[in-house]
PDB file of C-alpha atoms in Angstrom:
ATOM      1  CA  MET A   1       9.008  38.242-197.016  1.00 32.00           C
ATOM      2  CA  ILE A   2      10.978  39.921-194.231  1.00 38.00           C
ATOM      3  CA  LEU A   3      14.511  38.605-193.752  1.00 41.00           C
ATOM      4  CA  GLN A   4      14.788  36.844-190.423  1.00 44.00           C
ATOM      5  CA  ILE A   5      17.870  35.800-188.505  1.00 46.00           C
ATOM      6  CA  LYS A   6      16.714  33.223-185.978  1.00 49.00           C
ATOM      7  CA  ASP A   7      13.229  34.743-186.167  1.00 67.00           C
ATOM      8  CA  LYS A   8      14.509  38.296-185.824  1.00 81.00           C
ATOM      9  CA  ILE A   9      13.383  41.122-188.108  1.00 86.00           C
ATOM     10  CA  ASN A  10      16.253  43.311-189.297  1.00 86.00           C
ATOM     11  CA  PHE A  11      16.740  46.650-191.017  1.00 92.00           C
ATOM     12  CA  LEU A  12      19.416  48.950-192.416  1.00 92.00           C
ATOM     13  CA  VAL A  13      19.257  52.727-192.514  1.00 95.00           C
ATOM     14  CA  LEU A  14      21.725  53.968-195.096  1.00 93.00           C
ATOM     15  CA  SER A  15      23.336  57.316-194.333  1.00 93.00           C
ATOM     16  CA  ASP A  16      26.325  59.503-195.142  1.00 91.00           C
ATOM     17  CA  GLY A  17      26.584  60.689-191.551  1.00 84.00           C
ATOM     18  CA  CYS A  18      26.020  64.252-190.308  1.00 89.00           C
ATOM     19  CA  CYS A  19      22.317  63.553-190.858  1.00 91.00           C
ATOM     20  CA  GLY A  20      21.258  62.606-187.339  1.00 88.00           C
ATOM     21  CA  SER A  21      22.328  58.968-187.632  1.00 88.00           C
ATOM     22  CA  ALA A  22      23.502  58.724-184.017  1.00 85.00           C
ATOM     23  CA  TRP A  23      20.269  60.269-182.721  1.00 88.00           C
ATOM     24  CA  LEU A  24      18.123  57.909-184.786  1.00 92.00           C
ATOM     25  CA  ALA A  25      20.139  54.824-183.810  1.00 90.00           C
ATOM     26  CA  ALA A  26      20.094  55.732-180.127  1.00 87.00           C
ATOM     27  CA  ASN A  27      16.354  56.335-180.076  1.00 91.00           C
ATOM     28  CA  LEU A  28      15.479  53.232-182.067  1.00 93.00           C
ATOM     29  CA  ASP A  29      17.599  51.390-179.541  1.00 89.00           C
ATOM     30  CA  ARG A  30      15.533  52.890-176.705  1.00 90.00           C
ATOM     31  CA  HIS A  31      12.625  50.702-177.737  1.00 93.00           C
ATOM     32  CA  PRO A  32      12.603  47.565-175.544  1.00 91.00           C
ATOM     33  CA  LEU A  33      12.116  45.283-178.559  1.00 94.00           C
ATOM     34  CA  VAL A  34      14.740  46.905-180.818  1.00 93.00           C
ATOM     35  CA  ALA A  35      18.541  46.590-180.697  1.00 90.00           C
ATOM     36  CA  CYS A  36      20.225  49.070-183.024  1.00 89.00           C
ATOM     37  CA  THR A  37      23.869  49.959-183.606  1.00 85.00           C
ATOM     38  CA  CYS A  38      25.371  52.955-185.380  1.00 83.00           C
ATOM     39  CA  GLY A  39      27.892  51.448-187.801  1.00 78.00           C
ATOM     40  CA  PHE A  40      29.131  47.886-188.185  1.00 67.00           C
ATOM     41  CA  GLY A  41      31.922  46.735-185.924  1.00 53.00           C
ATOM     42  CA  VAL A  42      31.195  49.455-183.352  1.00 49.00           C
ATOM     43  CA  GLY A  43      28.559  49.947-180.723  1.00 47.00           C
ATOM     44  CA  LEU A  44      28.808  46.423-179.365  1.00 50.00           C
ATOM     45  CA  GLU A  45      31.857  47.479-177.312  1.00 47.00           C
ATOM     46  CA  VAL A  46      29.683  49.666-175.069  1.00 45.00           C
ATOM     47  CA  ASP A  47      26.438  49.024-173.234  1.00 44.00           C
ATOM     48  CA  HIS A  48      23.188  50.884-173.679  1.00 44.00           C
ATOM     49  CA  ILE A  49      23.588  54.422-172.336  1.00 37.00           C
ATOM     50  CA  ASP A  50      20.336  56.271-171.644  1.00 39.00           C
ATOM     51  CA  GLY A  51      18.643  53.777-173.916  1.00 38.00           C
ATOM     52  CA  GLY A  52      21.055  54.279-176.819  1.00 39.00           C
ATOM     53  CA  ILE A  53      24.279  52.759-178.068  1.00 40.00           C
ATOM     54  CA  TRP A  54      26.817  55.598-178.281  1.00 40.00           C
ATOM     55  CA  ILE A  55      30.311  55.340-179.697  1.00 41.00           C
ATOM     56  CA  ASP A  56      33.116  56.892-177.693  1.00 42.00           C
ATOM     57  CA  ARG A  57      35.633  59.281-179.250  1.00 40.00           C
ATOM     58  CA  LYS A  58      38.472  56.768-179.491  1.00 41.00           C
ATOM     59  CA  ILE A  59      36.391  54.259-181.458  1.00 43.00           C
ATOM     60  CA  ARG A  60      35.023  57.023-183.700  1.00 44.00           C
ATOM     61  CA  GLY A  61      38.521  58.386-184.288  1.00 41.00           C
ATOM     62  CA  ASP A  62      39.767  54.964-185.313  1.00 45.00           C
ATOM     63  CA  ARG A  63      36.899  54.668-187.782  1.00 44.00           C
ATOM     64  CA  MET A  64      37.657  58.029-189.358  1.00 38.00           C
ATOM     65  CA  THR A  65      41.404  57.501-189.744  1.00 36.00           C
ATOM     66  CA  LYS A  66      41.422  53.920-191.018  1.00 40.00           C
ATOM     67  CA  LYS A  67      39.834  52.333-194.048  1.00 36.00           C
ATOM     68  CA  TYR A  68      36.575  50.874-192.792  1.00 39.00           C
ATOM     69  CA  GLN A  69      35.775  47.263-193.611  1.00 44.00           C
ATOM     70  CA  ALA A  70      32.358  46.086-192.448  1.00 44.00           C
ATOM     71  CA  ASN A  71      31.619  42.567-191.395  1.00 50.00           C
ATOM     72  CA  SER A  72      28.904  40.640-193.156  1.00 64.00           C
ATOM     73  CA  VAL A  73      25.505  42.119-192.338  1.00 72.00           C
ATOM     74  CA  THR A  74      24.308  38.707-191.235  1.00 73.00           C
ATOM     75  CA  ASP A  75      27.322  38.277-188.952  1.00 73.00           C
ATOM     76  CA  HIS A  76      26.754  41.701-187.453  1.00 75.00           C
ATOM     77  CA  PHE A  77      23.096  41.025-186.681  1.00 78.00           C
ATOM     78  CA  GLU A  78      24.032  37.702-185.096  1.00 80.00           C
ATOM     79  CA  LEU A  79      26.456  39.526-182.819  1.00 79.00           C
ATOM     80  CA  ILE A  80      23.715  41.954-181.784  1.00 81.00           C
ATOM     81  CA  GLU A  81      21.346  39.083-181.090  1.00 83.00           C
ATOM     82  CA  LYS A  82      23.864  37.365-178.828  1.00 84.00           C
ATOM     83  CA  LYS A  83      24.242  40.506-176.733  1.00 82.00           C
ATOM     84  CA  TYR A  84      20.542  41.461-176.751  1.00 84.00           C
ATOM     85  CA  PRO A  85      18.587  38.177-177.101  1.00 87.00           C
ATOM     86  CA  SER A  86      15.281  39.722-175.998  1.00 89.00           C
ATOM     87  CA  ALA A  87      15.146  42.110-178.965  1.00 91.00           C
ATOM     88  CA  LEU A  88      12.649  41.235-181.685  1.00 92.00           C
ATOM     89  CA  VAL A  89      14.153  43.659-184.214  1.00 93.00           C
ATOM     90  CA  LEU A  90      17.859  44.038-185.035  1.00 90.00           C
ATOM     91  CA  GLY A  91      19.059  47.073-186.945  1.00 90.00           C
ATOM     92  CA  ASP A  92      21.867  49.379-187.900  1.00 89.00           C
ATOM     93  CA  VAL A  93      22.068  53.038-188.911  1.00 91.00           C
ATOM     94  CA  HIS A  94      25.014  54.407-190.920  1.00 88.00           C
ATOM     95  CA  GLY A  95      26.746  51.064-191.493  1.00 82.00           C
ATOM     96  CA  PHE A  96      26.593  51.783-195.224  1.00 84.00           C
ATOM     97  CA  THR A  97      26.333  54.805-197.430  1.00 87.00           C
ATOM     98  CA  VAL A  98      24.128  54.187-200.459  1.00 89.00           C
ATOM     99  CA  CYS A  99      27.149  53.669-202.739  1.00 86.00           C
ATOM    100  CA  GLN A 100      28.715  51.228-200.297  1.00 80.00           C
ATOM    101  CA  TYR A 101      25.453  49.339-200.000  1.00 82.00           C
ATOM    102  CA  LEU A 102      25.008  49.006-203.756  1.00 81.00           C
ATOM    103  CA  ARG A 103      28.664  48.120-204.301  1.00 75.00           C
ATOM    104  CA  ASN A 104      28.686  45.423-201.616  1.00 68.00           C
ATOM    105  CA  LEU A 105      25.213  44.020-202.066  1.00 62.00           C
ATOM    106  CA  GLN A 106      26.509  40.502-202.746  1.00 53.00           C
ATOM    107  CA  LEU A 107      29.692  40.545-200.685  1.00 49.00           C
ATOM    108  CA  LYS A 108      28.296  41.782-197.382  1.00 52.00           C
ATOM    109  CA  GLY A 109      25.403  39.378-197.023  1.00 51.00           C
ATOM    110  CA  VAL A 110      22.600  41.881-197.628  1.00 58.00           C
ATOM    111  CA  HIS A 111      19.344  40.227-198.647  1.00 59.00           C
ATOM    112  CA  ASP A 112      16.531  41.589-200.780  1.00 61.00           C
ATOM    113  CA  SER A 113      14.132  41.326-197.843  1.00 67.00           C
ATOM    114  CA  THR A 114      16.183  43.492-195.503  1.00 81.00           C
ATOM    115  CA  ARG A 115      14.073  46.519-194.574  1.00 91.00           C
ATOM    116  CA  LEU A 116      15.753  49.633-195.937  1.00 92.00           C
ATOM    117  CA  ALA A 117      15.598  53.388-195.574  1.00 96.00           C
ATOM    118  CA  HIS A 118      17.862  56.327-196.392  1.00 97.00           C
ATOM    119  CA  LEU A 119      18.449  59.134-193.873  1.00 97.00           C
ATOM    120  CA  ILE A 120      19.139  62.634-195.235  1.00 96.00           C
ATOM    121  CA  ARG A 121      18.964  66.290-194.230  1.00 94.00           C
ATOM    122  CA  HIS A 122      18.731  69.551-196.177  1.00 95.00           C
ATOM    123  CA  PRO A 123      21.924  70.065-198.247  1.00 94.00           C
ATOM    124  CA  ILE A 124      22.735  73.422-196.602  1.00 94.00           C
ATOM    125  CA  THR A 125      22.493  72.200-193.013  1.00 93.00           C
ATOM    126  CA  TYR A 126      24.165  68.943-194.055  1.00 95.00           C
ATOM    127  CA  PHE A 127      27.053  70.898-195.527  1.00 95.00           C
ATOM    128  CA  GLU A 128      27.478  73.089-192.432  1.00 94.00           C
ATOM    129  CA  ARG A 129      27.288  70.071-190.129  1.00 92.00           C
ATOM    130  CA  SER A 130      29.912  68.297-192.244  1.00 93.00           C
ATOM    131  CA  LEU A 131      32.050  71.428-192.201  1.00 93.00           C
ATOM    132  CA  GLN A 132      31.887  71.636-188.407  1.00 91.00           C
ATOM    133  CA  HIS A 133      32.694  67.945-188.270  1.00 88.00           C
ATOM    134  CA  TYR A 134      35.789  68.465-190.444  1.00 90.00           C
ATOM    135  CA  ILE A 135      36.958  71.366-188.291  1.00 91.00           C
ATOM    136  CA  TRP A 136      36.498  69.332-185.129  1.00 87.00           C
ATOM    137  CA  ALA A 137      38.235  66.243-186.538  1.00 84.00           C
ATOM    138  CA  PHE A 138      41.056  68.328-188.040  1.00 85.00           C
ATOM    139  CA  GLU A 139      41.943  69.560-184.568  1.00 84.00           C
ATOM    140  CA  GLU A 140      41.164  66.317-182.772  1.00 81.00           C
ATOM    141  CA  TYR A 141      43.038  63.658-184.744  1.00 78.00           C
ATOM    142  CA  GLY A 142      46.191  65.239-186.096  1.00 77.00           C
ATOM    143  CA  GLU A 143      47.994  64.843-189.403  1.00 78.00           C
ATOM    144  CA  GLU A 144      46.530  61.499-190.466  1.00 76.00           C
ATOM    145  CA  PHE A 145      43.126  63.115-190.775  1.00 79.00           C
ATOM    146  CA  SER A 146      44.113  66.750-191.394  1.00 85.00           C
ATOM    147  CA  LYS A 147      46.524  66.100-194.271  1.00 87.00           C
ATOM    148  CA  PRO A 148      43.861  64.766-196.690  1.00 86.00           C
ATOM    149  CA  ILE A 149      41.647  67.763-195.845  1.00 88.00           C
ATOM    150  CA  LEU A 150      44.480  70.175-196.622  1.00 89.00           C
ATOM    151  CA  ASN A 151      45.318  68.360-199.854  1.00 88.00           C
ATOM    152  CA  LYS A 152      41.727  68.430-201.109  1.00 89.00           C
ATOM    153  CA  ALA A 153      41.350  72.098-200.226  1.00 88.00           C
ATOM    154  CA  GLN A 154      44.600  73.040-201.944  1.00 86.00           C
ATOM    155  CA  SER A 155      43.639  70.992-205.007  1.00 87.00           C
ATOM    156  CA  LEU A 156      40.284  72.768-205.437  1.00 84.00           C
ATOM    157  CA  HIS A 157      41.852  76.160-204.716  1.00 83.00           C
ATOM    158  CA  ASN A 158      44.356  75.594-207.528  1.00 83.00           C
ATOM    159  CA  ALA A 159      41.810  74.094-209.926  1.00 81.00           C
ATOM    160  CA  ILE A 160      39.521  77.122-209.831  1.00 76.00           C
ATOM    161  CA  LYS A 161      42.364  79.671-209.608  1.00 77.00           C
ATOM    162  CA  LEU A 162      40.997  81.002-206.364  1.00 77.00           C
ATOM    163  CA  ASP A 163      44.262  82.822-205.645  1.00 72.00           C
ATOM    164  CA  ARG A 164      43.065  85.751-207.807  1.00 71.00           C
ATOM    165  CA  PHE A 165      41.052  87.020-204.844  1.00 67.00           C
ATOM    166  CA  TYR A 166      41.775  84.600-201.995  1.00 73.00           C
ATOM    167  CA  GLU A 167      45.308  83.568-201.105  1.00 76.00           C
ATOM    168  CA  PHE A 168      45.319  80.011-199.802  1.00 76.00           C
ATOM    169  CA  ASP A 169      46.066  80.028-196.088  1.00 83.00           C
ATOM    170  CA  PRO A 170      46.515  76.642-194.373  1.00 82.00           C
ATOM    171  CA  SER A 171      45.848  78.308-191.030  1.00 85.00           C
ATOM    172  CA  ASP A 172      42.394  79.500-192.140  1.00 89.00           C
ATOM    173  CA  LEU A 173      40.785  76.334-190.835  1.00 91.00           C
ATOM    174  CA  ARG A 174      37.217  77.133-191.786  1.00 93.00           C
ATOM    175  CA  MET A 175      38.053  77.910-195.422  1.00 92.00           C
ATOM    176  CA  VAL A 176      40.369  74.884-195.669  1.00 92.00           C
ATOM    177  CA  CYS A 177      37.553  72.653-194.441  1.00 93.00           C
ATOM    178  CA  PHE A 178      34.953  74.493-196.556  1.00 94.00           C
ATOM    179  CA  LEU A 179      36.917  73.786-199.745  1.00 92.00           C
ATOM    180  CA  SER A 180      37.469  70.178-198.721  1.00 92.00           C
ATOM    181  CA  CYS A 181      33.749  69.747-198.075  1.00 93.00           C
ATOM    182  CA  LEU A 182      33.029  71.167-201.525  1.00 92.00           C
ATOM    183  CA  GLN A 183      35.241  68.465-202.993  1.00 90.00           C
ATOM    184  CA  ASP A 184      33.282  65.787-201.121  1.00 91.00           C
ATOM    185  CA  PHE A 185      29.780  67.173-201.617  1.00 93.00           C
ATOM    186  CA  PRO A 186      29.181  65.680-205.113  1.00 92.00           C
ATOM    187  CA  ASN A 187      29.592  62.195-203.603  1.00 91.00           C
ATOM    188  CA  HIS A 188      26.916  62.976-201.039  1.00 94.00           C
ATOM    189  CA  ALA A 189      24.572  64.359-203.701  1.00 93.00           C
ATOM    190  CA  GLU A 190      25.121  61.239-205.789  1.00 93.00           C
ATOM    191  CA  ASN A 191      24.151  59.055-202.822  1.00 94.00           C
ATOM    192  CA  VAL A 192      20.940  61.053-202.437  1.00 95.00           C
ATOM    193  CA  TRP A 193      20.137  60.458-206.113  1.00 95.00           C
ATOM    194  CA  LEU A 194      21.004  56.756-206.028  1.00 93.00           C
ATOM    195  CA  ALA A 195      18.609  56.315-203.092  1.00 94.00           C
ATOM    196  CA  ARG A 196      15.649  57.873-204.909  1.00 94.00           C
ATOM    197  CA  ASN A 197      13.767  54.539-204.929  1.00 93.00           C
ATOM    198  CA  ILE A 198      14.460  53.795-201.255  1.00 93.00           C
ATOM    199  CA  LYS A 199      12.237  55.151-198.487  1.00 95.00           C
ATOM    200  CA  THR A 200      13.643  58.518-197.400  1.00 97.00           C
ATOM    201  CA  ILE A 201      13.822  59.561-193.759  1.00 97.00           C
ATOM    202  CA  TYR A 202      14.035  63.345-193.462  1.00 96.00           C
ATOM    203  CA  PHE A 203      16.121  64.514-190.519  1.00 92.00           C
ATOM    204  CA  GLU A 204      14.054  67.659-189.991  1.00 92.00           C
ATOM    205  CA  LYS A 205      10.725  65.793-189.859  1.00 94.00           C
ATOM    206  CA  MET A 206      12.188  62.972-187.786  1.00 92.00           C
ATOM    207  CA  LEU A 207      13.350  65.404-185.113  1.00 89.00           C
ATOM    208  CA  SER A 208      10.220  67.562-184.951  1.00 90.00           C
ATOM    209  CA  ASP A 209       7.205  65.364-185.674  1.00 94.00           C
ATOM    210  CA  PRO A 210       6.457  62.425-183.323  1.00 96.00           C
ATOM    211  CA  ASP A 211       3.869  60.996-185.736  1.00 97.00           C
ATOM    212  CA  TYR A 212       6.404  61.000-188.563  1.00 97.00           C
ATOM    213  CA  TYR A 213       9.006  59.369-186.313  1.00 97.00           C
ATOM    214  CA  ALA A 214       6.463  56.720-185.289  1.00 97.00           C
ATOM    215  CA  ASP A 215       5.868  55.914-188.970  1.00 97.00           C
ATOM    216  CA  VAL A 216       9.638  55.541-189.426  1.00 97.00           C
ATOM    217  CA  VAL A 217       9.750  53.024-186.572  1.00 97.00           C
ATOM    218  CA  ARG A 218       6.819  51.083-188.026  1.00 96.00           C
ATOM    219  CA  HIS A 219       8.485  50.974-191.444  1.00 96.00           C
ATOM    220  CA  LEU A 220      11.821  49.744-190.108  1.00 96.00           C
ATOM    221  CA  THR A 221      10.262  47.129-187.849  1.00 95.00           C
ATOM    222  CA  GLY A 222       7.714  45.917-190.354  1.00 92.00           C
ATOM    223  CA  GLY A 223       4.936  47.067-188.055  1.00 92.00           C
ATOM    224  CA  GLN A 224       5.857  44.322-185.619  1.00 89.00           C
ATOM    225  CA  VAL A 225       6.433  46.548-182.576  1.00 92.00           C
ATOM    226  CA  GLU A 226       4.078  48.976-180.869  1.00 93.00           C
ATOM    227  CA  VAL A 227       5.021  52.644-180.764  1.00 95.00           C
ATOM    228  CA  HIS A 228       3.605  53.676-177.402  1.00 94.00           C
ATOM    229  CA  SER A 229       3.134  57.246-176.205  1.00 95.00           C
ATOM    230  CA  ASP A 230       5.530  56.794-173.270  1.00 95.00           C
ATOM    231  CA  TYR A 231       8.256  55.692-175.690  1.00 95.00           C
ATOM    232  CA  LEU A 232       7.651  58.757-177.885  1.00 95.00           C
ATOM    233  CA  GLU A 233       7.728  61.024-174.838  1.00 94.00           C
ATOM    234  CA  GLU A 234      11.169  59.670-173.987  1.00 91.00           C
ATOM    235  CA  VAL A 235      12.410  60.061-177.568  1.00 92.00           C
ATOM    236  CA  PHE A 236      11.153  63.645-177.788  1.00 91.00           C
ATOM    237  CA  SER A 237      12.224  64.756-174.348  1.00 88.00           C
ATOM    238  CA  SER A 238      14.174  68.025-174.364  1.00 78.00           C
ATOM    239  CA  GLU A 239      17.362  66.184-173.430  1.00 76.00           C
ATOM    240  CA  SER A 240      17.018  63.730-176.316  1.00 73.00           C
ATOM    241  CA  VAL A 241      16.114  66.323-178.966  1.00 69.00           C
ATOM    242  CA  GLN A 242      19.068  68.508-178.018  1.00 66.00           C
ATOM    243  CA  ASN A 243      21.448  65.557-178.206  1.00 62.00           C
ATOM    244  CA  THR A 244      21.498  65.149-181.985  1.00 55.00           C
ATOM    245  CA  GLY A 245      25.151  64.271-182.509  1.00 55.00           C
ATOM    246  CA  ARG A 246      27.955  62.224-181.070  1.00 51.00           C
ATOM    247  CA  ILE A 247      30.522  64.984-181.275  1.00 45.00           C
ATOM    248  CA  MET A 248      30.938  68.753-181.001  1.00 43.00           C
ATOM    249  CA  LYS A 249      28.400  69.018-178.172  1.00 45.00           C
ATOM    250  CA  THR A 250      29.693  72.441-177.116  1.00 37.00           C
ATOM    251  CA  THR A 251      31.735  73.642-180.076  1.00 41.00           C
ATOM    252  CA  CYS A 252      29.339  73.119-182.977  1.00 47.00           C
ATOM    253  CA  THR A 253      27.025  76.048-183.667  1.00 52.00           C
ATOM    254  CA  TYR A 254      24.804  75.902-186.726  1.00 55.00           C
ATOM    255  CA  LYS A 255      21.272  76.913-187.683  1.00 64.00           C
ATOM    256  CA  SER A 256      18.569  74.325-188.197  1.00 79.00           C
ATOM    257  CA  ASP A 257      16.873  76.572-190.778  1.00 88.00           C
ATOM    258  CA  PRO A 258      18.716  76.277-194.130  1.00 90.00           C
ATOM    259  CA  MET A 259      18.230  79.903-195.180  1.00 91.00           C
ATOM    260  CA  LEU A 260      19.345  81.240-191.803  1.00 92.00           C
ATOM    261  CA  GLN A 261      22.418  79.054-192.059  1.00 92.00           C
ATOM    262  CA  PHE A 262      23.152  80.116-195.631  1.00 92.00           C
ATOM    263  CA  ASN A 263      22.833  83.781-194.725  1.00 92.00           C
ATOM    264  CA  GLU A 264      25.365  83.347-191.941  1.00 93.00           C
ATOM    265  CA  TRP A 265      28.005  82.231-194.424  1.00 93.00           C
ATOM    266  CA  SER A 266      30.443  84.776-195.807  1.00 91.00           C
ATOM    267  CA  ASN A 267      29.807  86.131-199.310  1.00 87.00           C
ATOM    268  CA  LEU A 268      32.680  84.028-200.607  1.00 87.00           C
ATOM    269  CA  GLU A 269      31.256  80.859-199.040  1.00 90.00           C
ATOM    270  CA  GLN A 270      27.787  81.561-200.404  1.00 90.00           C
ATOM    271  CA  GLU A 271      29.082  82.140-203.908  1.00 85.00           C
ATOM    272  CA  LEU A 272      31.433  79.167-203.931  1.00 88.00           C
ATOM    273  CA  PHE A 273      28.724  76.786-202.731  1.00 90.00           C
ATOM    274  CA  THR A 274      26.049  78.120-205.072  1.00 87.00           C
ATOM    275  CA  VAL A 275      28.162  78.123-208.224  1.00 82.00           C
ATOM    276  CA  PHE A 276      29.653  74.756-207.355  1.00 82.00           C
ATOM    277  CA  ILE A 277      26.310  72.993-206.994  1.00 83.00           C
ATOM    278  CA  CYS A 278      24.857  74.763-210.027  1.00 80.00           C
ATOM    279  CA  SER A 279      27.892  74.054-212.225  1.00 76.00           C
ATOM    280  CA  LEU A 280      27.663  70.363-211.417  1.00 80.00           C
ATOM    281  CA  ASN A 281      23.846  70.385-211.591  1.00 81.00           C
ATOM    282  CA  LEU A 282      23.752  68.969-208.077  1.00 86.00           C
ATOM    283  CA  THR A 283      20.331  70.431-207.298  1.00 87.00           C
ATOM    284  CA  GLU A 284      18.875  67.862-209.709  1.00 89.00           C
ATOM    285  CA  LYS A 285      20.184  65.111-207.459  1.00 92.00           C
ATOM    286  CA  TYR A 286      17.602  66.317-204.922  1.00 93.00           C
ATOM    287  CA  SER A 287      14.719  66.616-207.378  1.00 91.00           C
ATOM    288  CA  HIS A 288      12.845  63.688-205.811  1.00 93.00           C
ATOM    289  CA  CYS A 289      13.214  65.071-202.262  1.00 94.00           C
ATOM    290  CA  ASP A 290      10.824  67.264-200.273  1.00 92.00           C
ATOM    291  CA  TYR A 291      13.262  70.167-200.241  1.00 92.00           C
ATOM    292  CA  ASP A 292      12.766  73.510-201.965  1.00 88.00           C
ATOM    293  CA  LEU A 293      16.042  74.353-203.700  1.00 86.00           C
ATOM    294  CA  SER A 294      14.588  77.045-205.959  1.00 81.00           C
ATOM    295  CA  HIS A 295      16.611  79.698-204.147  1.00 76.00           C
ATOM    296  CA  TRP A 296      19.886  78.241-205.381  1.00 73.00           C
ATOM    297  CA  LYS A 297      18.545  77.607-208.857  1.00 65.00           C
ATOM    298  CA  SER A 298      17.386  81.224-209.161  1.00 62.00           C
ATOM    299  CA  ARG A 299      20.743  82.501-207.922  1.00 62.00           C
ATOM    300  CA  GLN A 300      22.465  80.872-210.883  1.00 54.00           C
ATOM    301  CA  SER A 301      21.327  83.586-213.293  1.00 46.00           C
ATOM    302  CA  THR A 302      22.163  86.327-210.769  1.00 48.00           C
ATOM    303  CA  LEU A 303      25.670  84.985-210.328  1.00 46.00           C
ATOM    304  CA  ALA A 304      26.179  84.892-214.076  1.00 45.00           C
ATOM    305  CA  ASN A 305      25.850  88.691-214.105  1.00 45.00           C
ATOM    306  CA  VAL A 306      28.141  89.115-211.124  1.00 42.00           C
ATOM    307  CA  ALA A 307      30.729  86.948-212.850  1.00 41.00           C
ATOM    308  CA  SER A 308      31.452  89.555-215.514  1.00 39.00           C
ATOM    309  CA  ASP A 309      34.268  90.914-213.326  1.00 40.00           C
ATOM    310  CA  HIS A 310      36.620  87.914-213.297  1.00 37.00           C
ATOM    311  CA  ASP A 311      39.056  89.362-210.807  1.00 41.00           C
ATOM    312  CA  ARG A 312      36.437  90.030-208.161  1.00 44.00           C
ATOM    313  CA  SER A 313      34.151  87.022-208.430  1.00 45.00           C
ATOM    314  CA  PRO A 314      34.869  83.273-208.457  1.00 47.00           C
ATOM    315  CA  SER A 315      31.679  82.513-210.387  1.00 44.00           C
ATOM    316  CA  MET A 316      33.065  82.438-213.913  1.00 44.00           C
ATOM    317  CA  LEU A 317      36.307  80.821-212.854  1.00 45.00           C
ATOM    318  CA  LEU A 318      34.520  78.079-211.001  1.00 47.00           C
ATOM    319  CA  SER A 319      31.950  77.381-213.691  1.00 44.00           C
ATOM    320  CA  LYS A 320      34.694  77.148-216.341  1.00 48.00           C
ATOM    321  CA  SER A 321      36.805  74.785-214.261  1.00 47.00           C
ATOM    322  CA  MET A 322      34.044  72.242-213.644  1.00 45.00           C
TER     323      MET A 322
END
């Protein structure tokens, strides 16, 4: 039975962010019978903009720099209903990560009949998007946000004795944020694994295949709303497809193809990422996903040979430190 709040269907899309959560929320919210926010406690402060609820920079900055405490899911959906009483379906994207959802299942008022899905993207493009996000936020929000990034980067640098061939430089913003993202990536991979029994929404398919997106809408709404062609045309307009994030509209440059993105990384970045995910067996966390990670698995044996020169390669150092 579908959970209903005053006869309203509701859904949650779990997400770590940097996976197209804002785009999905905004376009679900375009549907005349759906009201969707992007994170609990936010979104209701602003009206629908171009059919989507977008969060301004100040609200997003406050979320990133303060410990986030969500309201009860039921309370949140009731707030949405009061503002948008004509909506048949009430939903949220990115209010919970998978770990947060599982940890707060009882406390937050989530019911077994809530319609669920998990939004992900390829680990390489996810990592680069997260990295760009860190760089942007580091410059945007000052010490309260930048200090933890620096600390995590310095901690990993020391743990793997990276100073043998790379002297830690706090002014090298990309490498600082790259190392910090490496520290955080196992948590993301664990969320992907924990969600293996939840319906997966693939960012790449969602953004490129209208039929796939229509199936996503039908799943989240329990098939209770029509997905008309004019609605899909609006969702997949050139303006909408290009607007896939809330931030970094002009400063973020990354490749949508994972291999193109990987090949744009420096040799040091490629090696650090590959050995890190192989040492922690993180590729197995994606074993249930429709992503081909054989490239990084095959590189493990190649890197083992390269690692024979300890002073010139981080491979052996990193694998021993994990």
